[in-house]
mmCIF file of C-alpha atoms and ligand atoms in Angstrom:
data_model
loop_
_atom_site.group_PDB
_atom_site.id
_atom_site.type_symbol
_atom_site.label_atom_id
_atom_site.label_comp_id
_atom_site.label_asym_id
_atom_site.label_seq_id
_atom_site.Cartn_x
_atom_site.Cartn_y
_atom_site.Cartn_z
ATOM 1 C CA MET A 1 37.964 5.036 15.120
ATOM 2 C CA ALA A 2 35.105 2.685 14.257
ATOM 3 C CA SER A 3 32.761 4.116 11.616
ATOM 4 C CA GLU A 4 29.078 4.468 12.495
ATOM 5 C CA PRO A 5 26.964 1.515 11.379
ATOM 6 C CA ARG A 6 24.988 2.364 8.260
ATOM 7 C CA LYS A 7 21.374 3.270 9.104
ATOM 8 C CA ARG A 8 18.696 1.209 7.485
ATOM 9 C CA GLY A 9 16.303 2.828 5.042
ATOM 10 C CA ALA A 10 12.692 3.594 5.893
ATOM 11 C CA PHE A 11 9.849 1.653 4.297
ATOM 12 C CA ILE A 12 6.980 3.986 3.411
ATOM 13 C CA VAL A 13 3.780 2.773 1.731
ATOM 14 C CA LEU A 14 1.119 4.897 0.079
ATOM 15 C CA GLU A 15 -2.259 3.245 -0.210
ATOM 16 C CA GLY A 16 -5.305 4.840 -1.735
ATOM 17 C CA LEU A 17 -8.421 4.520 -3.787
ATOM 18 C CA ASP A 18 -8.154 4.669 -7.537
ATOM 19 C CA ARG A 19 -7.858 8.367 -8.597
ATOM 20 C CA SER A 20 -6.501 9.413 -5.183
ATOM 21 C CA GLY A 21 -3.274 10.730 -6.749
ATOM 22 C CA LYS A 22 -1.218 7.980 -5.101
ATOM 23 C CA THR A 23 1.136 7.415 -8.034
ATOM 24 C CA THR A 24 1.961 11.142 -8.366
ATOM 25 C CA GLN A 25 2.548 11.402 -4.628
ATOM 26 C CA VAL A 26 4.839 8.336 -4.622
ATOM 27 C CA LYS A 27 7.069 10.061 -7.212
ATOM 28 C CA LEU A 28 7.044 13.378 -5.323
ATOM 29 C CA LEU A 29 7.995 11.627 -2.110
ATOM 30 C CA GLU A 30 10.873 9.795 -3.775
ATOM 31 C CA GLN A 31 12.136 13.135 -5.181
ATOM 32 C CA ARG A 32 11.914 14.718 -1.768
ATOM 33 C CA PHE A 33 14.040 11.963 -0.219
ATOM 34 C CA ILE A 34 16.638 12.226 -2.961
ATOM 35 C CA GLU A 35 16.807 16.026 -2.606
ATOM 36 C CA ALA A 36 17.373 15.504 1.126
ATOM 37 C CA GLY A 37 20.399 13.336 0.246
ATOM 38 C CA ARG A 38 18.704 10.085 1.168
ATOM 39 C CA PRO A 39 18.938 7.176 -1.283
ATOM 40 C CA ALA A 40 15.389 6.265 -2.265
ATOM 41 C CA LYS A 41 13.607 3.924 -4.650
ATOM 42 C CA THR A 42 9.988 3.494 -5.665
ATOM 43 C CA MET A 43 8.235 0.137 -5.931
ATOM 44 C CA ARG A 44 4.665 -0.771 -6.754
ATOM 45 C CA PHE A 45 2.309 -3.680 -6.203
ATOM 46 C CA PRO A 46 0.977 -5.467 -8.028
ATOM 47 C CA ASP A 47 4.246 -5.706 -9.955
ATOM 48 C CA ARG A 48 2.778 -6.687 -13.312
ATOM 49 C CA SER A 49 6.192 -7.484 -14.846
ATOM 50 C CA THR A 50 6.660 -10.921 -13.251
ATOM 51 C CA VAL A 51 4.992 -14.173 -14.354
ATOM 52 C CA ILE A 52 2.594 -13.949 -11.385
ATOM 53 C CA GLY A 53 2.127 -10.223 -12.062
ATOM 54 C CA LYS A 54 1.039 -10.998 -15.632
ATOM 55 C CA MET A 55 -1.613 -13.386 -14.302
ATOM 56 C CA ILE A 56 -2.844 -10.634 -11.972
ATOM 57 C CA ASP A 57 -2.879 -8.160 -14.861
ATOM 58 C CA GLY A 58 -5.067 -10.529 -16.904
ATOM 59 C CA TYR A 59 -7.488 -10.807 -13.980
ATOM 60 C CA LEU A 60 -7.642 -7.028 -13.377
ATOM 61 C CA LYS A 61 -8.347 -6.431 -17.062
ATOM 62 C CA SER A 62 -11.042 -9.166 -17.020
ATOM 63 C CA ASP A 63 -9.180 -11.150 -19.684
ATOM 64 C CA VAL A 64 -9.327 -14.231 -17.442
ATOM 65 C CA GLU A 65 -11.531 -15.250 -14.531
ATOM 66 C CA VAL A 66 -9.707 -16.232 -11.348
ATOM 67 C CA GLU A 67 -11.362 -17.686 -8.259
ATOM 68 C CA ASP A 68 -11.385 -15.306 -5.218
ATOM 69 C CA HIS A 69 -9.021 -17.358 -3.001
ATOM 70 C CA VAL A 70 -6.624 -17.949 -5.854
ATOM 71 C CA ILE A 71 -6.302 -14.294 -6.852
ATOM 72 C CA HIS A 72 -5.848 -13.329 -3.194
ATOM 73 C CA LEU A 73 -2.910 -15.727 -2.905
ATOM 74 C CA LEU A 74 -1.438 -14.576 -6.221
ATOM 75 C CA PHE A 75 -1.431 -10.920 -5.068
ATOM 76 C CA SER A 76 0.313 -12.049 -1.879
ATOM 77 C CA ALA A 77 2.819 -14.209 -3.803
ATOM 78 C CA ASN A 78 3.594 -11.152 -5.943
ATOM 79 C CA ARG A 79 4.687 -9.314 -2.762
ATOM 80 C CA TRP A 80 6.653 -12.345 -1.511
ATOM 81 C CA GLU A 81 8.564 -12.390 -4.799
ATOM 82 C CA ALA A 82 9.985 -8.986 -3.827
ATOM 83 C CA ALA A 83 10.455 -9.608 -0.098
ATOM 84 C CA HIS A 84 14.204 -10.311 -0.250
ATOM 85 C CA SER A 85 14.902 -7.271 -2.460
ATOM 86 C CA ILE A 86 12.925 -5.048 -0.089
ATOM 87 C CA GLU A 87 14.890 -6.337 2.894
ATOM 88 C CA ARG A 88 18.205 -5.966 1.086
ATOM 89 C CA LEU A 89 17.497 -2.390 -0.030
ATOM 90 C CA LEU A 90 16.419 -1.340 3.467
ATOM 91 C CA ASN A 91 19.509 -2.931 5.024
ATOM 92 C CA GLU A 92 21.704 -1.138 2.473
ATOM 93 C CA GLY A 93 20.225 2.180 3.630
ATOM 94 C CA THR A 94 17.812 2.771 0.736
ATOM 95 C CA THR A 95 14.415 4.207 1.626
ATOM 96 C CA ILE A 96 11.549 2.560 -0.243
ATOM 97 C CA VAL A 97 8.447 4.456 -1.304
ATOM 98 C CA CYS A 98 5.920 1.842 -2.277
ATOM 99 C CA ASP A 99 2.709 2.269 -4.282
ATOM 100 C CA ARG A 100 0.328 -0.179 -2.499
ATOM 101 C CA TYR A 101 1.334 -3.145 -0.351
ATOM 102 C CA TYR A 102 -0.316 -5.744 1.826
ATOM 103 C CA HIS A 103 -3.124 -3.588 3.254
ATOM 104 C CA SER A 104 -4.558 -3.393 -0.283
ATOM 105 C CA GLY A 105 -4.315 -7.168 -0.297
ATOM 106 C CA ILE A 106 -6.481 -7.484 2.767
ATOM 107 C CA VAL A 107 -8.945 -4.729 2.030
ATOM 108 C CA TYR A 108 -9.756 -5.447 -1.639
ATOM 109 C CA SER A 109 -10.425 -9.122 -0.903
ATOM 110 C CA TYR A 110 -12.374 -8.237 2.258
ATOM 111 C CA ALA A 111 -14.612 -5.946 0.189
ATOM 112 C CA LYS A 112 -15.785 -9.004 -1.779
ATOM 113 C CA SER A 113 -17.647 -10.171 1.386
ATOM 114 C CA ASN A 114 -16.875 -13.814 0.572
ATOM 115 C CA PRO A 115 -17.899 -15.779 3.714
ATOM 116 C CA SER A 116 -15.156 -18.363 3.118
ATOM 117 C CA MET A 117 -12.487 -15.651 3.280
ATOM 118 C CA PRO A 118 -12.650 -14.351 6.884
ATOM 119 C CA LEU A 119 -10.119 -11.719 7.985
ATOM 120 C CA SER A 120 -7.928 -14.352 9.668
ATOM 121 C CA TRP A 121 -7.615 -16.180 6.322
ATOM 122 C CA LEU A 122 -6.955 -12.944 4.421
ATOM 123 C CA THR A 123 -4.162 -11.779 6.721
ATOM 124 C CA ALA A 124 -2.337 -15.131 7.105
ATOM 125 C CA PRO A 125 -0.323 -15.108 3.826
ATOM 126 C CA GLU A 126 1.025 -11.609 4.550
ATOM 127 C CA SER A 127 2.540 -12.586 7.893
ATOM 128 C CA GLY A 128 6.355 -12.461 7.758
ATOM 129 C CA LEU A 129 6.663 -9.941 4.896
ATOM 130 C CA PRO A 130 8.881 -6.889 5.546
ATOM 131 C CA ARG A 131 6.740 -4.493 7.603
ATOM 132 C CA PRO A 132 6.357 -0.845 6.550
ATOM 133 C CA ASP A 133 7.368 1.958 8.939
ATOM 134 C CA ALA A 134 4.366 4.014 7.836
ATOM 135 C CA VAL A 135 1.317 3.346 5.677
ATOM 136 C CA LEU A 136 -0.597 6.393 4.464
ATOM 137 C CA PHE A 137 -4.070 5.889 3.071
ATOM 138 C CA LEU A 138 -4.964 8.700 0.645
ATOM 139 C CA ASP A 139 -8.674 9.121 1.179
ATOM 140 C CA LEU A 140 -11.035 10.481 -1.443
ATOM 141 C CA THR A 141 -14.834 10.529 -1.623
ATOM 142 C CA PRO A 142 -16.507 8.885 -4.647
ATOM 143 C CA GLU A 143 -17.722 12.394 -5.617
ATOM 144 C CA GLU A 144 -14.150 13.732 -5.648
ATOM 145 C CA ALA A 145 -12.981 10.691 -7.631
ATOM 146 C CA ARG A 146 -15.748 11.322 -10.159
ATOM 147 C CA ALA A 147 -14.765 14.999 -10.399
ATOM 148 C CA ARG A 148 -11.236 13.834 -11.275
ATOM 149 C CA GLY A 149 -12.554 11.947 -14.267
ATOM 150 C CA GLY A 150 -13.955 8.839 -12.625
ATOM 151 C CA TRP A 151 -12.504 5.354 -12.639
ATOM 152 C CA GLY A 152 -11.002 3.264 -15.399
ATOM 153 C CA ASN A 153 -12.158 -0.098 -16.712
ATOM 154 C CA GLU A 154 -10.339 -2.520 -14.421
ATOM 155 C CA ILE A 155 -12.249 -5.026 -12.358
ATOM 156 C CA TYR A 156 -12.331 -3.107 -9.040
ATOM 157 C CA GLU A 157 -12.957 0.328 -10.523
ATOM 158 C CA LYS A 158 -16.659 0.396 -9.675
ATOM 159 C CA GLU A 159 -18.296 2.775 -7.223
ATOM 160 C CA GLU A 160 -19.652 0.046 -4.921
ATOM 161 C CA MET A 161 -16.242 -1.620 -4.580
ATOM 162 C CA GLN A 162 -14.453 1.705 -4.052
ATOM 163 C CA LYS A 163 -16.912 2.617 -1.278
ATOM 164 C CA LYS A 164 -16.315 -0.680 0.540
ATOM 165 C CA VAL A 165 -12.539 -0.433 0.157
ATOM 166 C CA GLY A 166 -12.554 3.165 1.434
ATOM 167 C CA GLU A 167 -14.615 2.168 4.458
ATOM 168 C CA ALA A 168 -12.275 -0.723 5.293
ATOM 169 C CA PHE A 169 -9.212 1.539 5.039
ATOM 170 C CA ARG A 170 -10.877 4.131 7.311
ATOM 171 C CA GLN A 171 -11.429 1.337 9.853
ATOM 172 C CA LEU A 172 -7.749 0.354 9.638
ATOM 173 C CA GLY A 173 -6.826 4.018 10.181
ATOM 174 C CA GLY A 174 -9.136 4.332 13.189
ATOM 175 C CA VAL A 175 -11.248 7.067 11.573
ATOM 176 C CA VAL A 176 -14.407 4.983 11.827
ATOM 177 C CA ASP A 177 -15.122 1.869 13.784
ATOM 178 C CA GLY A 178 -17.953 -0.555 14.121
ATOM 179 C CA GLY A 179 -16.869 -3.085 11.523
ATOM 180 C CA GLU A 180 -14.861 -6.260 11.892
ATOM 181 C CA ILE A 181 -11.610 -4.546 10.976
ATOM 182 C CA GLU A 182 -9.546 -3.342 13.913
ATOM 183 C CA ARG A 183 -7.387 -0.257 13.940
ATOM 184 C CA ASP A 184 -3.872 -0.894 12.609
ATOM 185 C CA GLU A 185 -1.259 1.325 14.279
ATOM 186 C CA ASP A 186 0.795 1.564 11.045
ATOM 187 C CA VAL A 187 -2.039 3.143 9.026
ATOM 188 C CA VAL A 188 -2.647 6.904 8.904
ATOM 189 C CA VAL A 189 -5.521 8.373 6.871
ATOM 190 C CA VAL A 190 -4.654 11.480 4.827
ATOM 191 C CA ASP A 191 -7.317 13.586 3.091
ATOM 192 C CA ALA A 192 -6.344 13.483 -0.592
ATOM 193 C CA GLY A 193 -9.011 15.994 -1.628
ATOM 194 C CA GLY A 194 -6.718 19.066 -1.795
ATOM 195 C CA SER A 195 -4.203 20.233 -4.396
ATOM 196 C CA VAL A 196 -1.185 18.070 -5.264
ATOM 197 C CA GLU A 197 1.020 20.443 -3.208
ATOM 198 C CA ASP A 198 -1.305 20.426 -0.164
ATOM 199 C CA VAL A 199 -1.535 16.632 -0.131
ATOM 200 C CA SER A 200 2.240 16.351 -0.582
ATOM 201 C CA GLU A 201 2.810 18.569 2.491
ATOM 202 C CA LYS A 202 0.361 16.521 4.574
ATOM 203 C CA ILE A 203 2.129 13.323 3.508
ATOM 204 C CA TRP A 204 5.536 14.784 4.338
ATOM 205 C CA SER A 205 4.473 15.746 7.849
ATOM 206 C CA VAL A 206 3.446 12.136 8.585
ATOM 207 C CA VAL A 207 6.480 10.635 6.853
ATOM 208 C CA ALA A 208 8.917 12.943 8.655
ATOM 209 C CA GLY A 209 7.719 11.549 11.991
ATOM 210 C CA ALA A 210 8.236 7.946 10.865
ATOM 211 C CA LEU A 211 11.626 8.832 9.410
ATOM 212 C CA ASN A 212 12.817 10.358 12.672
ATOM 213 C CA ALA A 213 11.781 7.220 14.533
ATOM 214 C CA VAL A 214 13.792 5.065 12.088
ATOM 215 C CA GLU A 215 16.797 7.439 12.344
ATOM 216 C CA ARG A 216 16.718 7.304 16.126
ATOM 217 C CA GLY A 217 16.630 3.519 15.895
ATOM 218 C CA GLU A 218 13.263 3.376 17.705
ATOM 219 C CA LYS A 219 11.872 0.938 15.174
ATOM 220 C CA GLY A 220 14.956 -1.285 15.244
ATOM 221 C CA GLY A 221 16.090 -3.207 12.161
ATOM 222 C CA VAL A 222 13.881 -4.348 9.327
ATOM 223 C CA ARG A 223 10.707 -5.665 10.951
ATOM 224 C CA THR A 224 8.230 -8.248 9.707
ATOM 225 C CA VAL A 225 4.449 -8.146 9.444
ATOM 226 C CA PRO A 226 3.058 -9.835 12.597
HETATM 227 P P1 LIG B 301 -2.983 -0.213 -9.316
HETATM 228 O O1 LIG B 301 -1.960 -0.790 -10.236
HETATM 229 O O2 LIG B 301 -2.408 0.527 -8.125
HETATM 230 O O3 LIG B 301 -4.067 0.552 -10.045
HETATM 231 O O4 LIG B 301 -3.724 -1.489 -8.654
HETATM 232 C C1 LIG B 301 -4.467 -2.353 -9.421
HETATM 233 C C2 LIG B 301 -5.731 -2.781 -8.754
HETATM 234 O O5 LIG B 301 -5.456 -3.937 -7.943
HETATM 235 C C3 LIG B 301 -6.389 -1.769 -7.842
HETATM 236 O O6 LIG B 301 -7.792 -1.765 -8.123
HETATM 237 C C4 LIG B 301 -6.153 -2.291 -6.462
HETATM 238 C C5 LIG B 301 -6.011 -3.775 -6.654
HETATM 239 N N1 LIG B 301 -5.091 -4.412 -5.714
HETATM 240 C C6 LIG B 301 -3.833 -4.046 -5.401
HETATM 241 N N2 LIG B 301 -3.258 -4.917 -4.573
HETATM 242 C C7 LIG B 301 -4.192 -5.886 -4.355
HETATM 243 C C8 LIG B 301 -4.181 -7.088 -3.589
HETATM 244 O O7 LIG B 301 -3.206 -7.455 -2.952
HETATM 245 N N3 LIG B 301 -5.328 -7.831 -3.613
HETATM 246 C C9 LIG B 301 -6.422 -7.475 -4.334
HETATM 247 N N4 LIG B 301 -7.488 -8.262 -4.289
HETATM 248 N N5 LIG B 301 -6.450 -6.348 -5.065
HETATM 249 C C10 LIG B 301 -5.355 -5.567 -5.074
#
């Protein structure tokens, strides 16, 4: 009797503003998959361990200045460095829980309002990367972020930037419209204002739906970003 073909893993991305609890939730989600007997692995972007990642780290810490277009392409290159490993893991049946991915790439650069970086230019380098099965944006108001101790010292951790990034993510998630950014069907906005347990349950309810679709083969094999 022929054995069943091995099912591919699901590719789940958590996006969020700084202080949204994203990193904690990524770990909880990985644990949940493992407890359910599903091989799972966490990843994060930027991956500061590579040569390109170290350049990004220097920029984020304001140790070096990097021109807007250049840093945008470096963030994208940092995802492309991992593209084959992501594909391989998914094909081997490992589910990936990823802390930020290409939507951060688009939204953080978009928030700079640089007229020579229109959306079409920002999205182009991401085209062809492995596409997530679900992207959850953990939403938090600046007041809630402040109540959690405020932001750190990195380059984007300023209230004005966080407001713009939040707004752009809400447009991607279809919660607000009116801007240039169109709704992206992969993005779901989750209110990250509750307790760790509450947010984790909300995340699980969205992820479970995406997981079922992957299990039933509705999403096909590993897809690529259009
Ligand atoms: P984190 O390690 O998750 O705190 O992310 C570092 C910072 O980098 C955070 O402020 C978000 C920002 N960021 C993440 N990915 C990208 C990207 O692709 N492009 C840009 N411009 N910023 C990004």
